[in-house]
GROMACS .gro file of C-alpha atoms in nm:
model
  258
    1MET     CA    1   2.278   3.574   4.380
    2LYS     CA    2   2.331   3.948   4.274
    3PHE     CA    3   2.489   4.014   4.586
    4CYS     CA    4   2.759   3.785   4.548
    5LYS     CA    5   2.814   3.850   4.175
    6LYS     CA    6   2.844   4.223   4.282
    7HIS     CA    7   3.122   4.152   4.565
    8LEU     CA    8   3.283   3.877   4.322
    9GLY     CA    9   3.347   4.132   4.039
   10GLU     CA   10   3.491   4.380   4.314
   11LEU     CA   11   3.745   4.129   4.416
   12LEU     CA   12   3.885   4.116   4.078
   13THR     CA   13   3.968   4.495   4.045
   14TRP     CA   14   4.279   4.642   4.031
   15LYS     CA   15   4.273   4.781   4.382
   16TRP     CA   16   4.162   4.443   4.554
   17SER     CA   17   4.427   4.228   4.333
   18LEU     CA   18   4.708   4.485   4.454
   19PHE     CA   19   4.601   4.475   4.812
   20PHE     CA   20   4.633   4.092   4.751
   21ILE     CA   21   4.962   4.090   4.634
   22LEU     CA   22   5.112   4.308   4.941
   23MET     CA   23   4.928   4.098   5.179
   24PHE     CA   24   5.087   3.788   5.028
   25ILE     CA   25   5.411   3.943   5.048
   26VAL     CA   26   5.380   4.039   5.400
   27GLY     CA   27   5.236   3.729   5.505
   28PHE     CA   28   5.509   3.516   5.338
   29SER     CA   29   5.765   3.723   5.545
   30GLN     CA   30   5.569   3.671   5.857
   31ARG     CA   31   5.536   3.292   5.753
   32HIS     CA   32   5.926   3.259   5.746
   33ASN     CA   33   5.923   3.416   6.079
   34ILE     CA   34   5.724   3.204   6.218
   35ILE     CA   35   5.931   2.888   6.073
   36ASP     CA   36   6.259   3.047   6.220
   37SER     CA   37   6.088   3.108   6.548
   38SER     CA   38   5.966   2.756   6.583
   39ILE     CA   39   6.314   2.622   6.457
   40PHE     CA   40   6.498   2.850   6.751
   41ILE     CA   41   6.262   2.719   7.029
   42GLN     CA   42   6.277   2.348   6.860
   43SER     CA   43   5.896   2.305   6.884
   44GLY     CA   44   5.690   2.198   6.574
   45ILE     CA   45   5.437   2.406   6.385
   46ASN     CA   46   5.127   2.331   6.182
   47GLN     CA   47   4.882   2.530   5.960
   48TRP     CA   48   4.708   2.681   6.306
   49ASP     CA   49   5.038   2.875   6.402
   50ILE     CA   50   5.061   3.039   6.046
   51LEU     CA   51   4.687   3.112   6.004
   52ILE     CA   52   4.684   3.274   6.335
   53GLY     CA   53   5.031   3.436   6.319
   54ILE     CA   54   4.926   3.596   5.963
   55THR     CA   55   4.581   3.686   6.027
   56GLY     CA   56   4.711   3.884   6.359
   57ASP     CA   57   5.039   4.006   6.225
   58PRO     CA   58   5.094   4.351   6.367
   59PHE     CA   59   5.263   4.482   6.065
   60LEU     CA   60   4.985   4.347   5.843
   61CYS     CA   61   4.694   4.492   6.027
   62LEU     CA   62   4.862   4.817   6.110
   63TYR     CA   63   5.037   4.902   5.844
   64LEU     CA   64   4.851   4.745   5.544
   65ILE     CA   65   4.481   4.656   5.620
   66LEU     CA   66   4.408   4.958   5.861
   67PRO     CA   67   4.513   5.231   5.634
   68PHE     CA   68   4.369   5.050   5.322
   69MET     CA   69   4.049   5.027   5.513
   70LEU     CA   70   4.043   5.402   5.618
   71LEU     CA   71   4.081   5.513   5.255
   72LEU     CA   72   3.803   5.295   5.158
   73SER     CA   73   3.583   5.412   5.471
   74CYS     CA   74   3.625   5.765   5.375
   75LEU     CA   75   3.510   5.720   5.038
   76THR     CA   76   3.234   5.517   5.132
   77ILE     CA   77   3.128   5.839   5.350
   78ARG     CA   78   3.196   6.080   5.065
   79GLU     CA   79   2.968   5.874   4.827
   80THR     CA   80   2.684   5.806   5.045
   81PHE     CA   81   2.668   6.157   5.220
   82ASN     CA   82   2.449   6.363   4.941
   83ILE     CA   83   2.110   6.483   4.950
   84THR     CA   84   1.958   6.160   4.773
   85TYR     CA   85   2.065   5.927   5.042
   86LEU     CA   86   1.969   6.189   5.326
   87VAL     CA   87   1.650   6.206   5.179
   88ARG     CA   88   1.591   5.841   5.157
   89VAL     CA   89   1.686   5.755   5.517
   90HIS     CA   90   1.509   6.041   5.685
   91SER     CA   91   1.741   6.103   5.993
   92TRP     CA   92   2.097   6.095   6.092
   93TRP     CA   93   2.119   5.785   6.275
   94GLN     CA   94   1.955   5.612   5.972
   95TRP     CA   95   2.225   5.758   5.756
   96VAL     CA   96   2.519   5.602   5.953
   97VAL     CA   97   2.310   5.258   5.960
   98TYR     CA   98   2.298   5.311   5.596
   99SER     CA   99   2.664   5.397   5.567
  100VAL     CA  100   2.780   5.084   5.793
  101LYS     CA  101   2.562   4.856   5.549
  102ILE     CA  102   2.737   4.978   5.255
  103PHE     CA  103   3.079   4.929   5.403
  104SER     CA  104   3.002   4.611   5.540
  105PRO     CA  105   3.083   4.385   5.215
  106VAL     CA  106   3.384   4.631   5.167
  107VAL     CA  107   3.484   4.474   5.525
  108VAL     CA  108   3.395   4.128   5.419
  109VAL     CA  109   3.613   4.146   5.104
  110SER     CA  110   3.892   4.225   5.299
  111THR     CA  111   3.875   3.965   5.573
  112THR     CA  112   3.806   3.704   5.293
  113LEU     CA  113   4.122   3.811   5.102
  114LEU     CA  114   4.317   3.792   5.418
  115LEU     CA  115   4.196   3.441   5.513
  116ILE     CA  116   4.270   3.308   5.119
  117THR     CA  117   4.614   3.454   5.164
  118SER     CA  118   4.658   3.291   5.513
  119LEU     CA  119   4.575   2.948   5.368
  120LEU     CA  120   4.775   2.966   5.061
  121LEU     CA  121   5.070   3.009   5.301
  122THR     CA  122   5.000   2.710   5.477
  123LEU     CA  123   5.074   2.457   5.232
  124GLY     CA  124   5.364   2.262   5.279
  125LEU     CA  125   5.310   2.225   5.622
  126PRO     CA  126   5.147   1.967   5.844
  127TYR     CA  127   4.762   1.983   5.864
  128GLU     CA  128   4.633   1.888   6.213
  129SER     CA  129   4.317   1.961   6.395
  130ASN     CA  130   4.487   2.022   6.749
  131TRP     CA  131   4.729   2.274   6.843
  132SER     CA  132   5.068   2.219   6.777
  133SER     CA  133   5.384   2.184   7.025
  134PHE     CA  134   5.495   2.552   6.919
  135SER     CA  135   5.175   2.682   7.071
  136SER     CA  136   5.231   2.481   7.410
  137ALA     CA  137   5.600   2.568   7.433
  138GLU     CA  138   5.681   2.822   7.715
  139LEU     CA  139   5.552   3.176   7.643
  140SER     CA  140   5.766   3.378   7.465
  141THR     CA  141   5.786   3.667   7.193
  142PHE     CA  142   5.865   3.409   6.985
  143ASN     CA  143   5.521   3.223   6.996
  144GLU     CA  144   5.322   3.483   7.163
  145MET     CA  145   5.029   3.473   6.906
  146SER     CA  146   4.985   3.091   6.907
  147SER     CA  147   5.046   3.083   7.296
  148PHE     CA  148   4.774   3.309   7.385
  149SER     CA  149   4.551   3.169   7.129
  150ARG     CA  150   4.580   2.823   7.288
  151GLN     CA  151   4.539   2.963   7.638
  152SER     CA  152   4.170   3.055   7.579
  153ASN     CA  153   4.088   2.681   7.572
  154LEU     CA  154   3.920   2.725   7.245
  155SER     CA  155   3.967   2.501   6.961
  156PRO     CA  156   4.196   2.642   6.658
  157TYR     CA  157   3.883   2.647   6.423
  158LEU     CA  158   3.712   2.897   6.677
  159VAL     CA  159   4.019   3.111   6.744
  160ILE     CA  160   4.049   3.195   6.340
  161ILE     CA  161   3.660   3.259   6.349
  162PHE     CA  162   3.680   3.455   6.635
  163GLN     CA  163   4.005   3.654   6.516
  164LEU     CA  164   3.847   3.726   6.163
  165SER     CA  165   3.514   3.841   6.355
  166LEU     CA  166   3.668   4.064   6.565
  167LEU     CA  167   3.867   4.215   6.291
  168TYR     CA  168   3.558   4.274   6.115
  169ILE     CA  169   3.365   4.440   6.405
  170PHE     CA  170   3.682   4.648   6.464
  171LEU     CA  171   3.659   4.791   6.085
  172LEU     CA  172   3.298   4.818   6.123
  173SER     CA  173   3.307   5.040   6.466
  174VAL     CA  174   3.599   5.248   6.351
  175HIS     CA  175   3.395   5.349   6.011
  176ALA     CA  176   3.081   5.424   6.221
  177PHE     CA  177   3.276   5.625   6.448
  178ILE     CA  178   3.416   5.831   6.158
  179ALA     CA  179   3.073   5.845   5.987
  180THR     CA  180   2.923   5.986   6.300
  181LEU     CA  181   3.194   6.263   6.360
  182TYR     CA  182   3.148   6.347   5.985
  183LEU     CA  183   2.799   6.462   6.098
  184TYR     CA  184   2.942   6.718   6.259
  185PHE     CA  185   3.230   6.817   6.020
  186SER     CA  186   3.101   6.767   5.685
  187ASN     CA  187   3.424   6.836   5.514
  188LEU     CA  188   3.690   6.634   5.321
  189LEU     CA  189   3.954   6.777   5.513
  190TYR     CA  190   3.816   6.692   5.845
  191LEU     CA  191   3.759   6.364   5.707
  192GLY     CA  192   4.095   6.318   5.650
  193ILE     CA  193   4.213   6.445   5.942
  194ILE     CA  194   4.004   6.212   6.172
  195SER     CA  195   4.106   5.918   5.957
  196PHE     CA  196   4.479   6.014   5.990
  197ALA     CA  197   4.417   6.075   6.380
  198ILE     CA  198   4.300   5.707   6.429
  199PHE     CA  199   4.564   5.556   6.201
  200LEU     CA  200   4.860   5.721   6.394
  201TYR     CA  201   4.690   5.653   6.733
  202SER     CA  202   4.668   5.303   6.643
  203LEU     CA  203   5.060   5.297   6.530
  204LEU     CA  204   5.168   5.516   6.843
  205SER     CA  205   4.985   5.307   7.109
  206PHE     CA  206   5.102   5.013   6.981
  207ARG     CA  207   5.468   5.112   6.998
  208TYR     CA  208   5.496   5.374   7.309
  209ILE     CA  209   5.201   5.269   7.570
  210PRO     CA  210   5.263   4.877   7.645
  211ASP     CA  211   5.196   4.943   8.006
  212PHE     CA  212   4.847   5.042   7.916
  213PRO     CA  213   4.735   4.734   7.698
  214LYS     CA  214   4.342   4.836   7.737
  215LEU     CA  215   4.429   5.149   7.564
  216ILE     CA  216   4.592   4.995   7.264
  217ALA     CA  217   4.432   4.971   6.949
  218PHE     CA  218   4.579   4.690   6.822
  219ASN     CA  219   4.448   4.472   7.105
  220TYR     CA  220   4.080   4.497   6.967
  221MET     CA  221   4.206   4.398   6.611
  222THR     CA  222   4.328   4.054   6.692
  223PHE     CA  223   4.199   3.762   6.891
  224HIS     CA  224   4.514   3.667   7.062
  225SER     CA  225   4.620   4.046   7.198
  226SER     CA  226   4.272   4.100   7.308
  227TYR     CA  227   4.289   3.775   7.499
  228GLY     CA  228   4.629   3.860   7.619
  229THR     CA  229   4.502   4.180   7.735
  230TYR     CA  230   4.176   4.081   7.916
  231HIS     CA  231   4.231   3.693   7.972
  232ALA     CA  232   3.869   3.624   7.863
  233VAL     CA  233   3.726   3.603   7.538
  234TYR     CA  234   3.443   3.836   7.528
  235PRO     CA  235   3.540   4.202   7.663
  236ALA     CA  236   3.694   4.295   7.329
  237PHE     CA  237   3.417   4.215   7.150
  238ALA     CA  238   3.160   4.374   7.380
  239ILE     CA  239   3.388   4.700   7.386
  240LEU     CA  240   3.380   4.727   7.030
  241ILE     CA  241   2.996   4.632   6.979
  242GLY     CA  242   2.940   4.898   7.233
  243ILE     CA  243   3.142   5.197   7.042
  244LEU     CA  244   2.924   5.049   6.732
  245ILE     CA  245   2.612   5.094   6.915
  246ILE     CA  246   2.692   5.484   7.069
  247SER     CA  247   2.813   5.556   6.689
  248ILE     CA  248   2.516   5.467   6.537
  249TYR     CA  249   2.234   5.544   6.803
  250VAL     CA  250   2.368   5.800   7.082
  251ILE     CA  251   2.607   6.036   6.902
  252PRO     CA  252   2.379   6.112   6.611
  253LEU     CA  253   2.101   6.215   6.857
  254LEU     CA  254   2.311   6.497   6.999
  255LYS     CA  255   2.325   6.658   6.641
  256LYS     CA  256   1.977   6.641   6.641
  257TRP     CA  257   1.912   6.816   6.966
  258ARG     CA  258   2.159   7.086   6.853
   0.00000   0.00000   0.00000
């Protein structure tokens, strides 16, 4: 109960209110794009196309969610990296675990707001339990997100769960990686450089290396793009969990041995 009250109060702070407003504006634009695309290819859409299209929107994920979460990640690392916490946890890897635990509710809040935004933007559309004709139309740039999601042979409900779960694990993995590197470069400048480098790589890999999809960061943020890359449900999850484990348990050991 205490946990719920704390993070319910967090949702009502100005930073999350601003984040929600910006997400709604970007999501509203994406909703219009999806509707226009369905008209162009003459296929009907339902709520799943909007949910998938907004939660997996490249502009929303890369230009709003990622930089915002990188900023909060840096603030969390700076807050938890002090002598009180370090004495309490006794080891470097346990501090990384502790930092991830502190950051995890922040990611939950962000993905919850993303889901709420997407649900609000489905108002006025047909509500169906199955995939739309838009998702089953011939694959093109107009229906790529819905089409790849449908090709996974999962129900729309599971696709949304996997989409939000993948984004959650991606953001946690990024935080754990940054926190681990901070053990070696305990300086605010280095923290900013590392975060900016991750943000810049995510943008550049999305725009300029389409021939190497497995190296594109965005393909590990959204379910439709990860499925389009590997043509399987689980590889992206396995890779991110592997990065998370290495960041928490392996890299900190190297500092201990130095």
